XYZ file of C-alpha atoms in Angstrom:
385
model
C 0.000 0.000 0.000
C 1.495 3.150 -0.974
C 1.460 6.398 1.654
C 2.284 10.056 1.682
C 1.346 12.535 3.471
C -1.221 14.175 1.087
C -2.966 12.574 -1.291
C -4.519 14.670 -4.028
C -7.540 14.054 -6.019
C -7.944 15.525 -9.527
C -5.288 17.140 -11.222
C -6.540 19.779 -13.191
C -6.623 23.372 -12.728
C -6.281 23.367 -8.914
C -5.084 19.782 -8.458
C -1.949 20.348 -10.313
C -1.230 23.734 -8.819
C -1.618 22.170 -4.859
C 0.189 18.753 -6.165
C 3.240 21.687 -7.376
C 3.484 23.645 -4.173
C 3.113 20.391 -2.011
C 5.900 18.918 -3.225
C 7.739 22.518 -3.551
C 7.470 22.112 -0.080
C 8.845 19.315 0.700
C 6.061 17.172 1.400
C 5.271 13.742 -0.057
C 2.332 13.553 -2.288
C -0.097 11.057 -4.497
C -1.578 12.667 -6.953
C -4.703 10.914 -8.694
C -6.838 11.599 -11.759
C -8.810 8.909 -13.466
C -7.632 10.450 -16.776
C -4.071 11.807 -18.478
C -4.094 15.478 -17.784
C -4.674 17.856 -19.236
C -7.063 16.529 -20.988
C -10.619 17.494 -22.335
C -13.095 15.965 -20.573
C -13.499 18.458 -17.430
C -12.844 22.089 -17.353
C -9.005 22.704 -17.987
C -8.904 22.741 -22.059
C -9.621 25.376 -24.447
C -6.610 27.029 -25.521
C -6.891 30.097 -23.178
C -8.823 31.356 -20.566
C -9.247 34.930 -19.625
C -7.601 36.614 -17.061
C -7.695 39.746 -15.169
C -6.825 41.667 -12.061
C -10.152 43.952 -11.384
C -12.476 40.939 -10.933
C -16.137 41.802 -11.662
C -16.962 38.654 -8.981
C -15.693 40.499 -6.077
C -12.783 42.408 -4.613
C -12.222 39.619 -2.415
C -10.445 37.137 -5.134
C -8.197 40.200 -6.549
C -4.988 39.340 -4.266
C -5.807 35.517 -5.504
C -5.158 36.789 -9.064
C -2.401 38.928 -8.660
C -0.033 36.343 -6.783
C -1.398 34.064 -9.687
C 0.254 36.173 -12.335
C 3.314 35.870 -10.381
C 3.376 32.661 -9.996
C 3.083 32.048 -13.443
C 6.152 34.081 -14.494
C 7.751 32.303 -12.203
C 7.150 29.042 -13.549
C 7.025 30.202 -17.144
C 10.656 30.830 -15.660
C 11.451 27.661 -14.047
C 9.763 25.272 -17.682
C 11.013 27.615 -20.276
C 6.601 27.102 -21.097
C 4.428 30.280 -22.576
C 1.604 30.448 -19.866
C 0.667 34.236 -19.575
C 0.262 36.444 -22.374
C -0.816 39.959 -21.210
C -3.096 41.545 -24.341
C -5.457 43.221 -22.303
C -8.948 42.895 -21.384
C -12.382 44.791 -22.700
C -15.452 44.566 -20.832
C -18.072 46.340 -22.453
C -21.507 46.570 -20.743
C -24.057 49.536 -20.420
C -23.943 51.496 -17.989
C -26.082 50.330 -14.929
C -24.248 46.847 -15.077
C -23.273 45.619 -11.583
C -20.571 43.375 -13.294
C -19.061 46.566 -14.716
C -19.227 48.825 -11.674
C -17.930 45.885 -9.595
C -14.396 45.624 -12.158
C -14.172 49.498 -11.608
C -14.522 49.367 -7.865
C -12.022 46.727 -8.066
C -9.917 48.602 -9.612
C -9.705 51.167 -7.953
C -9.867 49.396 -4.295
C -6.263 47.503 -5.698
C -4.887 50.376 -7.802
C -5.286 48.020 -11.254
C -4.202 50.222 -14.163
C -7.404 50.870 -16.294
C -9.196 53.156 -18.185
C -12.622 53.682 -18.660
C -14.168 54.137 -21.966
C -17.146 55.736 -23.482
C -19.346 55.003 -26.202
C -17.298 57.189 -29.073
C -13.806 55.546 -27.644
C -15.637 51.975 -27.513
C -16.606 52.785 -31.430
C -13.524 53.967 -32.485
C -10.864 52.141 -30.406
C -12.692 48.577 -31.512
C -14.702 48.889 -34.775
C -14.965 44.721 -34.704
C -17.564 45.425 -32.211
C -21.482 46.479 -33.129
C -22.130 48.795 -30.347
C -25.426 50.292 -29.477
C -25.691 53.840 -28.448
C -25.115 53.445 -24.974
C -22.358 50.630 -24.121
C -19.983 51.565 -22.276
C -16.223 49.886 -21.063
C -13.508 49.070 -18.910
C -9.992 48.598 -20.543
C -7.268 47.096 -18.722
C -4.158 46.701 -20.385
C -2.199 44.057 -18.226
C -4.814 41.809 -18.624
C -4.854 38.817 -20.863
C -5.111 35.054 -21.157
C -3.320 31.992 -19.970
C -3.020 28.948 -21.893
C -4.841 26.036 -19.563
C -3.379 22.593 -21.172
C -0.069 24.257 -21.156
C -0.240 25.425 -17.573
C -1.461 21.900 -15.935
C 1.300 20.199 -17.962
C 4.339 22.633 -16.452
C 2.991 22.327 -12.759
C 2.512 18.284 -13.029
C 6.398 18.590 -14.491
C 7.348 20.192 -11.456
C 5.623 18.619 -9.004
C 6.688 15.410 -10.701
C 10.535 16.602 -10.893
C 10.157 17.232 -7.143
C 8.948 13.784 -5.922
C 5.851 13.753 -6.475
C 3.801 10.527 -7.178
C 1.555 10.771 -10.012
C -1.215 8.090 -10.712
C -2.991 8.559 -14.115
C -5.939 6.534 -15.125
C -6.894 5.182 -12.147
C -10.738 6.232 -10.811
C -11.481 6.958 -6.959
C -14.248 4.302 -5.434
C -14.183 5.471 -2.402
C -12.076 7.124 0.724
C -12.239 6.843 4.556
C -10.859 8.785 7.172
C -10.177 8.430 10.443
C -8.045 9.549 13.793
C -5.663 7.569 12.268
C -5.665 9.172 8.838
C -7.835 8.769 5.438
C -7.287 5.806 3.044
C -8.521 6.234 -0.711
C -9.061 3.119 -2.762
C -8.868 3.238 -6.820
C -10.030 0.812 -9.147
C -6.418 -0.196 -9.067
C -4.662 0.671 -5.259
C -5.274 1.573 -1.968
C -3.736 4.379 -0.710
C -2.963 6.108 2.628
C -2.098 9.937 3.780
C -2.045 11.961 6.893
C -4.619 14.653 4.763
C -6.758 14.339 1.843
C -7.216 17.174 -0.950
C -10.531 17.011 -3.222
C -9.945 18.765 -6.016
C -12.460 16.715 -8.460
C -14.042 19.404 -10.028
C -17.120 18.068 -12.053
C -16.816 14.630 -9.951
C -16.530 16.357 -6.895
C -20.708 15.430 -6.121
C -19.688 11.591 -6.364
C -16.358 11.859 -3.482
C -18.457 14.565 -1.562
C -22.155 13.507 -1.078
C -22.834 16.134 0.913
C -22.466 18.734 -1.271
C -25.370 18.136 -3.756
C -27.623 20.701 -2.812
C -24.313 23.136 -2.983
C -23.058 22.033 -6.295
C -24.228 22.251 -9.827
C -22.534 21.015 -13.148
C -23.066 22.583 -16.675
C -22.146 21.705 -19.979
C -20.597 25.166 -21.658
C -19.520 25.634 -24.891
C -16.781 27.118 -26.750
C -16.912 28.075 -30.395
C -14.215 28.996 -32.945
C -15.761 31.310 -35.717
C -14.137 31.809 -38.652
C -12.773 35.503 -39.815
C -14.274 36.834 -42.766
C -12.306 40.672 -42.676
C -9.562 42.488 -40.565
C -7.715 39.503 -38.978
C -4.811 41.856 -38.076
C -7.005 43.932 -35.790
C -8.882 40.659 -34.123
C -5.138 39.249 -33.979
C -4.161 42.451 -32.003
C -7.322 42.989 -30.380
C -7.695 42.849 -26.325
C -9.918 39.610 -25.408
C -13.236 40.991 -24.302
C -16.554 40.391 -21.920
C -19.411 41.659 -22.898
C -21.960 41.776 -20.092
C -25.901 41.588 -21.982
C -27.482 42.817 -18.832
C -29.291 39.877 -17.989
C -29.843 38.189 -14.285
C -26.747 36.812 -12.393
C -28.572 35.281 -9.832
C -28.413 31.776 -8.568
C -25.838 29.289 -10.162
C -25.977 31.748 -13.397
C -22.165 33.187 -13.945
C -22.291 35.581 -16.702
C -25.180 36.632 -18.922
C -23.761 37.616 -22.041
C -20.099 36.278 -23.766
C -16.931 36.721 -24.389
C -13.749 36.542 -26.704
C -10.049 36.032 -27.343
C -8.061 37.562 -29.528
C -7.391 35.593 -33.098
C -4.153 33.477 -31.705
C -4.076 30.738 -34.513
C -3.633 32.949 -37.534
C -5.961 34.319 -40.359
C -7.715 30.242 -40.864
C -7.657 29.594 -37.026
C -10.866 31.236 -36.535
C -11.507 33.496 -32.797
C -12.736 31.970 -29.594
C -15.991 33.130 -28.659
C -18.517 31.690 -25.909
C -21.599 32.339 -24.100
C -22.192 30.172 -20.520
C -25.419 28.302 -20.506
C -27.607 27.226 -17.142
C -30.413 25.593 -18.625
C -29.725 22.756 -17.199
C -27.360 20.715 -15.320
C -25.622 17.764 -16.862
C -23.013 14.734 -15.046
C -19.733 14.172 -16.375
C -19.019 11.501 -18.694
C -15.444 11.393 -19.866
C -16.713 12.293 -23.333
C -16.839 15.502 -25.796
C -20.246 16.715 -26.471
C -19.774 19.488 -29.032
C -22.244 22.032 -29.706
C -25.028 20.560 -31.975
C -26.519 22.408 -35.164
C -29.529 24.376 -33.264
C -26.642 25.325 -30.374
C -24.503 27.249 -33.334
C -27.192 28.523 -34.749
C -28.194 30.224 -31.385
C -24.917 31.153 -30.545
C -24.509 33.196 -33.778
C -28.007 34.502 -33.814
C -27.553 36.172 -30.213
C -23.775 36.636 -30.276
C -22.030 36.659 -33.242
C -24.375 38.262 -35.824
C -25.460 41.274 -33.644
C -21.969 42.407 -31.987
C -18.992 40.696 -33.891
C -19.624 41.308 -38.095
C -16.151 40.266 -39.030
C -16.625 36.561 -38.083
C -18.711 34.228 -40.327
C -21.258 32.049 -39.169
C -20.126 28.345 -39.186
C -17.772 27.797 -36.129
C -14.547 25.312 -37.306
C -14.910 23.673 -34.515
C -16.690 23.293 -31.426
C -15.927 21.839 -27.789
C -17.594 21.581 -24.415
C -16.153 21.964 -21.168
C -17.963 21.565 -17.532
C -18.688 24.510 -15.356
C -18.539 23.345 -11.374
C -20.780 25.979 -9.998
C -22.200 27.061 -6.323
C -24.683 29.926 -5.838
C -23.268 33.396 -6.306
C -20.348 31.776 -8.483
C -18.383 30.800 -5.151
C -15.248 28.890 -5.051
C -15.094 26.490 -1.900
C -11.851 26.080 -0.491
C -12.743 24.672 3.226
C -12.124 21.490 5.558
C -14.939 18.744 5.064
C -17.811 19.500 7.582
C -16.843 16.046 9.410
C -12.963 15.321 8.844
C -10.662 17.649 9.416
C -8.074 15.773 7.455
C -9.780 16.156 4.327
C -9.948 19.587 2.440
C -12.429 20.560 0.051
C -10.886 22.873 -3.300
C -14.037 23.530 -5.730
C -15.811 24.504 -7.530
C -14.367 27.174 -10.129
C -17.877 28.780 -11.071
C -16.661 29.306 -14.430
C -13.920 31.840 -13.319
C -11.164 29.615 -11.463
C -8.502 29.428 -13.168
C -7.131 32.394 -13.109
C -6.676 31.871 -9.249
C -5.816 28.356 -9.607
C -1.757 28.925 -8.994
C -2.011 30.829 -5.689
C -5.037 28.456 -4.713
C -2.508 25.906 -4.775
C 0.061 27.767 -2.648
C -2.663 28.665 -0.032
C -4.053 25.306 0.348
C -0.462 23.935 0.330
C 0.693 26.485 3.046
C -2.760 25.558 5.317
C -2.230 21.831 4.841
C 1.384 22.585 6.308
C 0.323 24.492 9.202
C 0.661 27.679 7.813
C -1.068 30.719 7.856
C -2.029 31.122 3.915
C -0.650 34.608 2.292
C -3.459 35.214 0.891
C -6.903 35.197 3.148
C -9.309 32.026 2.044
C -11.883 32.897 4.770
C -14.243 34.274 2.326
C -14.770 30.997 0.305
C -15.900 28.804 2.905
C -19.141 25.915 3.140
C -21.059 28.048 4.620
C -21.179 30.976 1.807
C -21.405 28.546 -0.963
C -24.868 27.297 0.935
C -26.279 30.657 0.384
């Protein structure tokens, strides 16, 4: 029977950044995911995911970003790997948006280097976008993207290079704990730790029962559109959010969509998607691309109306699973019963630009440290509400 003393479950987006610092540290560590990461079939694929320092979602995760961005120079350092790319960030909502006044209060709370735009600086700064008469926007220039597959791969490396035990392919049945410690059993070991991490994401409902009234799982899509005009403007462009004004209530993250720059050249299309809470779906372990009445949707309400330089058939299409808790809450918080065992999820469709000093707080609280950055505001209790 194999031991350390932390055993980590799921090595995506947070997984791989706690399995990093862990073993940074000095500690021994199992990490376990029943697939190869990165891979596709959860929510750490896609390319790139946006990034920024004024976050609409609440002052309370800017210091999470910012030590983020250094921690990814510093491993972009370490791996010689392209993680960060700082092209700036757009969001471009009317006026009375609380999204919007939330980024500027952020902003300004942390000192973030912005601008605000109006409607004739909107028009002429970014004639890709259809603008009505009254949207407005935030611009901040050392915002950007960070390339997901890449990242997971360079933190696994590390934590890997450092000792780390890394078990790929194998499926959690179950785990115990007791005074004595918490034992896991795969469909192919048993394993033993002083302190279990749960990072599951989309699976976290199956190792953590208890959390199915707090937890909700959606399929999202992403879309690549092709570019019909001015691909050297959508290749410079900032990536944007574009807030539609609609409720963000409940499990819902964002109503409206958002966009990369054109990163793959003038036939790699641009990354565009919308977030979806329809309904809830269970992970599978399979791709479920966007179906023929999805695309035509998607281009109807997001495409056609506010981005005329892209066509309207997508070359290609992907899913990817949003882990979400009312009020888009992460939970990062000791299991209601075991102490031992430590809780890291869900994302809420915005985690992983946090996900590298998520990993060095939860590493620095499993070693009986205080973390550097304050993880009181992301407890049980506040996902419940």
């Amino acid at each position: 029977m194999d031991k350390a003393e932390v055993i980590v479950v799921g090595l995506g987006a947070m997984g791989s950044a706690a399995c990093f610092q862990l073993a940074a540290r000095g500690v021994s560590v199992i990490g376990i995911d029943r697939f190869a990461p990165p891979h596709p079939w959860g929510s750490t694929h896609g390319d790139t995911r946006v990034t920024r320092e004024a976050i609409g979602e609440g002052r309370e995760y800017v210091p999470l970003v910012r030590r983020s961005h250094q921690l990814w120079r510093e491993i972009e350092h370490e791996t010689g790997a392209r993680l960060l790319t700082r092209c700036g960030i757009v969001i471009l909502a009317h006026p009375l948006s609380e999204f919007l006044e939330e980024t500027r209060a952020s902003a300004r709370a942390y000192e973030v280097e912005h601008r605000d735009l109006t409607n004739a600086e909107v028009r002429s700064l970014f004639p890709m976008f259809t603008v009505d008469e009254e949207i407005v926007a935030y611009y901040e220039p050392g915002a950007g993207y960070v390339r997901p597959e890449a990242a997971v791969a360079a933190q696994l490396g590390l934590a890997r290079a450092r000792g780390a035990q890394l078990r790929f392919g194998e499926r959690v049945a179950s785990w115990s704990a007791s005074r004595h410690g918490v034992t896991v059993t795969t469909d192919a070991n048993t394993y033993q730790s002083d302190q279990l991490l749960l990072c599951a994401g989309a699976w976290i409902r199956e190792l953590f029962p208890e959390g199915h009234a707090i937890f909700a799982v959606y399929r999202q899509l992403l879309h690549w559109f092709p570019i019909r005009e001015g691909y050297a403007q959508l290749r410079d462009m900032p990536g944007f959010v574009w807030d539609l004004g609609g409720s963000q209530q409940g499990f819902v993250h964002l109503d409206g969509f958002y966009g990369l720059p054109a990163i793959d050249g003038p036939d790699g299309g641009m990354k565009v998607a919308a977030e979806s809470y329809e309904r809830t779906t269970t992970p599978d372990g399979r791709q479920h691309p966007a179906t023929r009445a999805e695309i035509d949707r998607m281009y109807e309400q997001c495409i056609a109306p506010y981005l005329p330089w892209l066509g309207s058939q997508p070359l290609r299409t992907v899913s990817c699973l949003y882990t979400s808790t009312h009020g888009s809450r992460f939970v990062i918080d000791r299991h209601p019963e075991h102490d031992s065992v430590l809780i890291v999820s869900a994302c809420s469709g915005h985690g992983f630009k946090h996900s590298p000093a998520i990993g060095e707080a939860v590493a620095q609280w499993l070693t009986g440290h205080r973390p550097d950055v304050d993880l009181g505001a992301f407890g049980l209790s506040n996902a419940r509400r």
